[in-house]
Amino acid sequence: MSTAKTKLDTGLVRELAAILREADLGEVEIEHEGLRIRVSKPAAPVMQTAQYAAAPAAAPAPAAPAASPAAAAAPAAPAVSDNAIKSPMVGTVYLAPEPGAKPFFNIGDKVKKGDTLMLVEAMKTFNPVEADRAGTLTAFYVTDSQPVEFGEPLALIE
């Protein structure tokens, strides 16, 4: 009898996985007669691919020297360094501890290793993004309340 139940559960799991793919859902959960099954797919790999696809699009914009104001403004944001502080997850970035509050740091401020630079909210949890080294905060690559992808550059400390 337990063998039949296992086959039934496997079939149900396969059906739920198919629904997940077809409806482009992140998670499906069902409960029936005391049996609860949840099927989910990780979002990070898909988001990471999207992030890499978006990165080259940002590079050509500063390369076009059509206007001097655009060229003057371009080096601050697009000059993404390999040393940039990157987002640890998909979420929404906040540069201040709460709405209307003073930002954690401003460009030009000195930071110490471990200082909280910003927060990334994911699933109603606010996760601190800390400085991985001491130095001067020279650039923000994001704005307050901006959605971010896993591995997306957030800030630069030099």
XYZ file of N, CA and C in Angstrom:
474
model
N 0.816 -1.189 0.000
C 0.000 0.000 0.000
C 0.857 1.248 0.000
N 1.964 1.220 0.750
C 2.835 2.388 0.757
C 3.484 2.592 -0.611
N 3.687 1.509 -1.376
C 4.238 1.639 -2.715
C 3.269 2.377 -3.621
N 1.988 2.062 -3.523
C 0.980 2.746 -4.339
C 0.919 4.221 -3.979
N 1.007 4.511 -2.676
C 0.966 5.902 -2.242
C 2.180 6.659 -2.777
N 3.360 6.045 -2.755
C 4.559 6.680 -3.271
C 4.413 6.988 -4.752
N 3.881 6.042 -5.549
C 3.674 6.286 -6.970
C 2.686 7.425 -7.178
N 1.615 7.451 -6.385
C 0.631 8.512 -6.486
C 1.277 9.859 -6.158
N 2.069 9.927 -5.109
C 2.723 11.163 -4.710
C 3.702 11.635 -5.787
N 4.434 10.708 -6.366
C 5.379 11.059 -7.416
C 4.654 11.638 -8.621
N 3.534 11.009 -8.979
C 2.741 11.523 -10.095
C 2.194 12.912 -9.794
N 1.759 13.106 -8.570
C 1.227 14.410 -8.164
C 2.318 15.470 -8.196
N 3.483 15.102 -7.727
C 4.614 16.036 -7.751
C 4.954 16.407 -9.194
N 4.940 15.427 -10.083
C 5.224 15.710 -11.498
C 4.159 16.631 -12.095
N 2.898 16.401 -11.743
C 1.822 17.271 -12.237
C 1.997 18.700 -11.717
N 2.340 18.830 -10.438
C 2.551 20.162 -9.858
C 3.737 20.863 -10.522
N 4.781 20.109 -10.808
C 5.940 20.688 -11.491
C 5.560 21.163 -12.896
N 4.724 20.409 -13.568
C 4.274 20.815 -14.906
C 3.444 22.090 -14.829
N 2.560 22.175 -13.835
C 1.762 23.391 -13.635
C 2.688 24.571 -13.348
N 3.694 24.333 -12.542
C 4.674 25.376 -12.200
C 5.327 25.933 -13.462
N 5.761 25.050 -14.353
C 6.398 25.483 -15.599
C 5.411 26.172 -16.527
N 4.265 25.561 -16.731
C 3.281 26.090 -17.684
C 2.749 27.462 -17.274
N 2.514 27.656 -15.981
C 1.950 28.921 -15.500
C 3.044 29.917 -15.113
N 4.300 29.528 -15.275
C 5.447 30.369 -14.919
C 5.329 30.868 -13.476
N 5.072 29.936 -12.561
C 4.949 30.253 -11.145
C 6.255 29.957 -10.433
N 6.433 30.554 -9.271
C 7.616 30.296 -8.470
C 7.409 29.149 -7.510
N 6.132 28.907 -7.134
C 5.856 27.882 -6.138
C 4.401 27.435 -6.243
N 4.162 26.144 -6.002
C 2.817 25.574 -5.939
C 2.769 24.700 -4.702
N 1.682 24.828 -3.928
C 1.515 23.999 -2.730
C 0.101 23.444 -2.714
N -0.023 22.180 -2.338
C -1.327 21.534 -2.272
C -1.387 20.715 -0.992
N -2.574 20.677 -0.375
C -2.792 19.842 0.808
C -4.090 19.078 0.598
N -3.994 17.756 0.797
C -5.169 16.910 0.595
C -5.065 15.707 1.516
N -6.083 15.497 2.317
C -6.148 14.353 3.228
C -4.891 14.218 4.086
N -4.447 15.332 4.635
C -3.297 15.307 5.543
C -1.947 15.267 4.849
N -1.935 15.233 3.540
C -0.685 15.228 2.783
C -0.466 16.606 2.196
N 0.672 17.214 2.481
C 0.993 18.536 1.955
C 2.237 18.413 1.079
N 2.111 18.939 -0.154
C 3.230 18.908 -1.097
C 3.458 20.318 -1.605
N 4.707 20.753 -1.553
C 5.083 22.066 -2.082
C 6.198 21.860 -3.096
N 6.006 22.439 -4.276
C 6.997 22.375 -5.339
C 7.376 23.805 -5.669
N 8.683 24.097 -5.669
C 9.128 25.458 -5.991
C 10.376 25.389 -6.834
N 10.615 26.490 -7.536
C 11.838 26.552 -8.331
C 12.640 27.760 -7.858
N 13.954 27.650 -7.841
C 14.787 28.778 -7.415
C 14.754 29.886 -8.459
N 14.680 31.133 -7.993
C 14.620 32.279 -8.904
C 16.001 32.826 -9.232
N 16.998 32.567 -8.394
C 18.314 33.194 -8.565
C 18.969 32.903 -9.923
N 19.023 31.648 -10.408
C 19.693 31.420 -11.690
C 19.044 32.181 -12.843
N 17.712 32.242 -12.875
C 17.032 32.958 -13.942
C 17.338 34.446 -13.836
N 17.294 34.980 -12.626
C 17.558 36.395 -12.416
C 19.014 36.735 -12.746
N 19.911 35.837 -12.418
C 21.315 36.079 -12.700
C 21.535 36.185 -14.201
N 20.885 35.354 -14.979
C 20.989 35.415 -16.426
C 20.460 36.746 -16.937
N 19.333 37.188 -16.390
C 18.752 38.465 -16.799
C 19.700 39.606 -16.459
N 20.374 39.511 -15.330
C 21.307 40.556 -14.913
C 22.460 40.660 -15.896
N 22.985 39.536 -16.347
C 24.091 39.579 -17.286
C 23.643 40.106 -18.641
N 22.415 39.821 -19.015
C 21.895 40.333 -20.278
C 21.724 41.847 -20.209
N 21.382 42.362 -19.037
C 21.157 43.801 -18.876
C 22.475 44.565 -18.798
N 23.529 43.957 -18.295
C 24.796 44.657 -18.099
C 25.388 45.207 -19.405
N 25.445 44.451 -20.509
C 26.000 45.012 -21.726
C 25.190 46.194 -22.262
N 23.882 46.218 -22.034
C 23.058 47.325 -22.516
C 23.466 48.633 -21.859
N 23.939 48.581 -20.625
C 24.341 49.798 -19.921
C 25.674 50.325 -20.459
N 26.527 49.455 -20.947
C 27.848 49.872 -21.404
C 27.830 50.754 -22.652
N 27.022 50.486 -23.700
C 27.054 51.324 -24.882
C 26.588 52.764 -24.651
N 25.693 52.999 -23.707
C 25.173 54.349 -23.476
C 26.285 55.353 -23.174
N 27.241 55.077 -22.250
C 28.278 56.056 -22.008
C 29.287 56.157 -23.162
N 29.389 55.145 -24.005
C 30.360 55.162 -25.090
C 29.989 56.173 -26.172
N 28.715 56.565 -26.244
C 28.279 57.530 -27.246
C 28.516 58.949 -26.729
N 29.578 59.626 -27.186
C 29.880 60.969 -26.690
C 29.103 62.046 -27.442
N 27.771 61.946 -27.478
C 26.944 62.891 -28.218
C 26.857 64.243 -27.523
N 26.745 64.246 -26.208
C 26.624 65.512 -25.489
C 27.570 65.523 -24.303
N 28.178 66.652 -24.031
C 29.109 66.712 -22.917
C 28.442 66.547 -21.562
N 27.180 67.006 -21.292
C 26.574 66.720 -19.995
C 26.397 65.222 -19.774
N 26.024 64.493 -20.814
C 25.862 63.049 -20.664
C 27.211 62.393 -20.398
N 28.250 62.848 -21.080
C 29.579 62.280 -20.877
C 30.085 62.606 -19.485
N 29.784 63.787 -18.978
C 30.233 64.168 -17.643
C 29.501 63.362 -16.576
N 28.215 63.068 -16.784
C 27.441 62.320 -15.801
C 27.718 60.825 -15.897
N 28.085 60.336 -17.060
C 28.245 58.912 -17.295
C 29.315 58.252 -16.437
N 30.521 58.813 -16.233
C 31.540 58.086 -15.497
C 31.147 57.715 -14.076
N 30.288 58.468 -13.412
C 29.940 58.182 -12.028
C 29.188 56.855 -11.904
N 28.191 56.599 -12.727
C 27.385 55.403 -12.573
C 27.898 54.212 -13.380
N 28.148 54.329 -14.707
C 28.474 53.150 -15.470
C 29.859 52.552 -15.230
N 30.778 53.264 -14.650
C 32.122 52.732 -14.448
C 32.093 51.652 -13.376
N 31.476 50.520 -13.697
C 31.337 49.427 -12.744
C 32.664 48.701 -12.631
N 33.140 48.610 -11.424
C 34.411 47.968 -11.148
C 34.199 46.519 -10.734
N 35.212 45.700 -10.935
C 35.157 44.316 -10.455
C 35.129 44.289 -8.925
N 35.561 45.379 -8.299
C 35.594 45.470 -6.844
C 34.287 45.986 -6.249
N 33.259 46.147 -7.069
C 31.984 46.692 -6.600
C 31.357 45.763 -5.569
N 30.642 46.355 -4.619
C 29.846 45.590 -3.673
C 28.624 45.117 -4.451
N 28.362 43.808 -4.424
C 27.283 43.244 -5.240
C 26.119 42.786 -4.355
N 24.937 42.752 -4.952
C 23.742 42.334 -4.231
C 23.826 40.849 -3.892
N 23.571 40.513 -2.643
C 23.626 39.101 -2.254
C 22.377 38.319 -2.638
N 21.338 39.040 -3.143
C 20.077 38.373 -3.454
C 19.219 39.255 -4.349
N 18.145 38.682 -4.836
C 17.140 39.423 -5.581
C 16.258 40.124 -4.553
N 15.964 41.397 -4.780
C 15.112 42.114 -3.837
C 15.008 43.579 -4.199
N 14.687 44.394 -3.207
C 14.584 45.840 -3.366
C 15.599 46.478 -2.448
N 16.384 47.408 -2.991
C 17.443 48.038 -2.212
C 16.923 49.321 -1.560
N 17.354 49.534 -0.321
C 17.012 50.755 0.411
C 18.309 51.355 0.948
N 18.527 52.634 0.662
C 19.756 53.306 1.061
C 19.671 53.917 2.460
N 18.475 53.905 3.068
C 18.266 54.452 4.406
C 17.573 53.397 5.268
N 17.699 53.520 6.591
C 17.095 52.509 7.464
C 15.575 52.512 7.455
N 14.956 53.634 7.089
C 13.500 53.712 6.985
C 13.136 54.879 6.077
N 11.920 54.896 5.544
C 11.534 55.990 4.639
C 11.679 57.361 5.311
N 12.266 58.297 4.584
C 12.443 59.655 5.089
C 13.649 59.838 5.984
N 14.321 58.764 6.346
C 15.492 58.864 7.221
C 16.735 59.214 6.408
N 17.751 59.661 7.109
C 19.049 59.971 6.492
C 19.655 58.658 5.963
N 20.268 58.694 4.763
C 20.883 57.471 4.220
C 21.990 56.949 5.141
N 22.255 55.664 5.037
C 23.344 55.082 5.813
C 24.652 55.821 5.511
N 24.944 56.013 4.220
C 26.161 56.695 3.785
C 25.888 57.489 2.524
N 26.708 58.500 2.279
C 26.659 59.291 1.048
C 27.973 59.100 0.304
N 27.972 59.388 -0.979
C 29.198 59.305 -1.766
C 30.222 60.263 -1.159
N 31.436 59.777 -0.994
C 32.508 60.564 -0.393
C 32.735 60.246 1.077
N 31.791 59.545 1.714
C 31.940 59.183 3.131
C 32.975 58.073 3.290
N 33.673 58.111 4.408
C 34.591 57.034 4.779
C 33.776 55.910 5.415
N 34.079 54.681 5.041
C 33.396 53.523 5.617
C 34.429 52.568 6.187
N 33.990 51.790 7.171
C 34.830 50.755 7.764
C 34.295 49.394 7.350
N 35.138 48.410 7.337
C 34.702 47.055 7.023
C 33.613 46.660 8.009
N 32.486 46.164 7.477
C 31.370 45.738 8.313
C 30.285 46.782 8.479
N 30.529 48.037 8.049
C 29.490 49.063 8.112
C 28.334 48.681 7.191
N 27.105 48.928 7.629
C 25.937 48.681 6.787
C 25.821 49.813 5.782
N 25.910 49.484 4.497
C 25.821 50.471 3.422
C 24.382 50.697 2.985
N 23.584 49.621 3.017
C 22.205 49.665 2.548
C 21.514 48.381 2.981
N 20.218 48.287 2.681
C 19.443 47.082 2.973
C 18.878 46.534 1.672
N 18.775 45.215 1.589
C 18.067 44.584 0.473
C 16.911 43.813 1.087
N 15.692 44.203 0.697
C 14.498 43.532 1.192
C 14.154 42.386 0.258
N 13.994 41.215 0.849
C 13.574 40.037 0.103
C 12.583 39.286 0.971
N 11.386 39.084 0.469
C 10.333 38.365 1.180
C 10.068 38.979 2.557
N 9.966 40.308 2.589
C 9.643 41.083 3.791
C 10.719 40.984 4.867
N 11.921 40.586 4.482
C 13.054 40.543 5.398
C 14.094 41.528 4.894
N 14.565 42.399 5.790
C 15.566 43.400 5.424
C 16.948 42.857 5.765
N 17.765 42.689 4.724
C 19.085 42.107 4.860
C 20.138 43.198 4.679
N 21.023 43.386 5.668
C 22.047 44.424 5.531
C 23.088 44.040 4.481
N 23.521 45.028 3.712
C 24.641 44.861 2.792
C 25.794 45.621 3.431
N 26.828 44.901 3.809
C 27.928 45.491 4.558
C 29.135 45.759 3.670
N 29.928 46.735 4.096
C 31.186 47.038 3.411
C 32.136 45.858 3.627
N 32.738 45.390 2.548
C 33.669 44.264 2.663
C 35.105 44.731 2.904
N 35.278 46.056 2.934
C 36.606 46.629 3.193
C 36.433 48.080 3.628
N 37.472 48.630 4.205
C 37.459 50.042 4.595
C 37.881 50.889 3.400
N 37.401 52.128 3.365
C 37.775 53.032 2.286
C 36.774 54.158 2.150
N 36.748 54.755 0.958
C 35.825 55.851 0.669
C 34.760 55.346 -0.297
N 33.501 55.640 0.027
C 32.396 55.277 -0.842
C 32.424 56.220 -2.035
N 32.744 55.683 -3.219
C 32.929 56.541 -4.393
C 31.773 56.500 -5.383
N 30.897 55.491 -5.308
C 29.789 55.430 -6.267
C 28.680 54.543 -5.742
N 27.452 54.927 -6.087
C 26.282 54.074 -5.939
C 25.840 53.729 -7.345
N 25.565 52.460 -7.591
C 25.075 52.031 -8.896
C 23.564 51.833 -8.886
N 22.946 52.086 -7.739
C 21.504 51.904 -7.573
C 20.906 53.144 -6.919
N 19.593 53.246 -6.987
C 18.879 54.310 -6.296
C 17.973 53.686 -5.239
N 17.494 54.502 -4.320
C 16.639 54.017 -3.248
C 15.364 53.397 -3.818
N 14.943 52.290 -3.263
C 13.719 51.552 -3.627
C 13.806 50.893 -5.004
N 14.992 50.703 -5.510
C 15.184 50.087 -6.821
C 15.223 48.567 -6.688
N 14.541 47.839 -7.573
C 14.684 46.383 -7.584
C 16.094 46.008 -8.056
N 16.672 44.990 -7.444
C 18.007 44.542 -7.823
C 18.011 43.038 -8.033
N 18.956 42.598 -8.821
C 19.148 41.185 -9.126
C 20.307 40.643 -8.296
N 20.385 39.336 -8.186
C 21.513 38.704 -7.527
C 22.793 39.043 -8.288
N 23.826 39.482 -7.576
C 25.118 39.776 -8.185
C 25.198 41.134 -8.858
N 24.132 41.927 -8.823
C 24.138 43.245 -9.451
C 25.015 44.209 -8.645
N 25.875 44.993 -9.293
C 26.706 45.964 -8.572
C 25.836 46.999 -7.864
N 26.169 47.256 -6.590
C 25.398 48.209 -5.782
C 26.191 49.477 -5.484
N 27.458 49.321 -5.112
C 28.264 50.464 -4.693
C 29.740 50.147 -4.888
N 30.555 51.199 -4.827
C 31.998 51.026 -4.961
C 32.714 51.709 -3.815
N 33.617 50.991 -3.198
C 34.474 51.533 -2.136
C 35.902 51.465 -2.648
N 36.583 52.590 -2.612
C 37.989 52.596 -3.061
C 38.898 52.984 -1.926
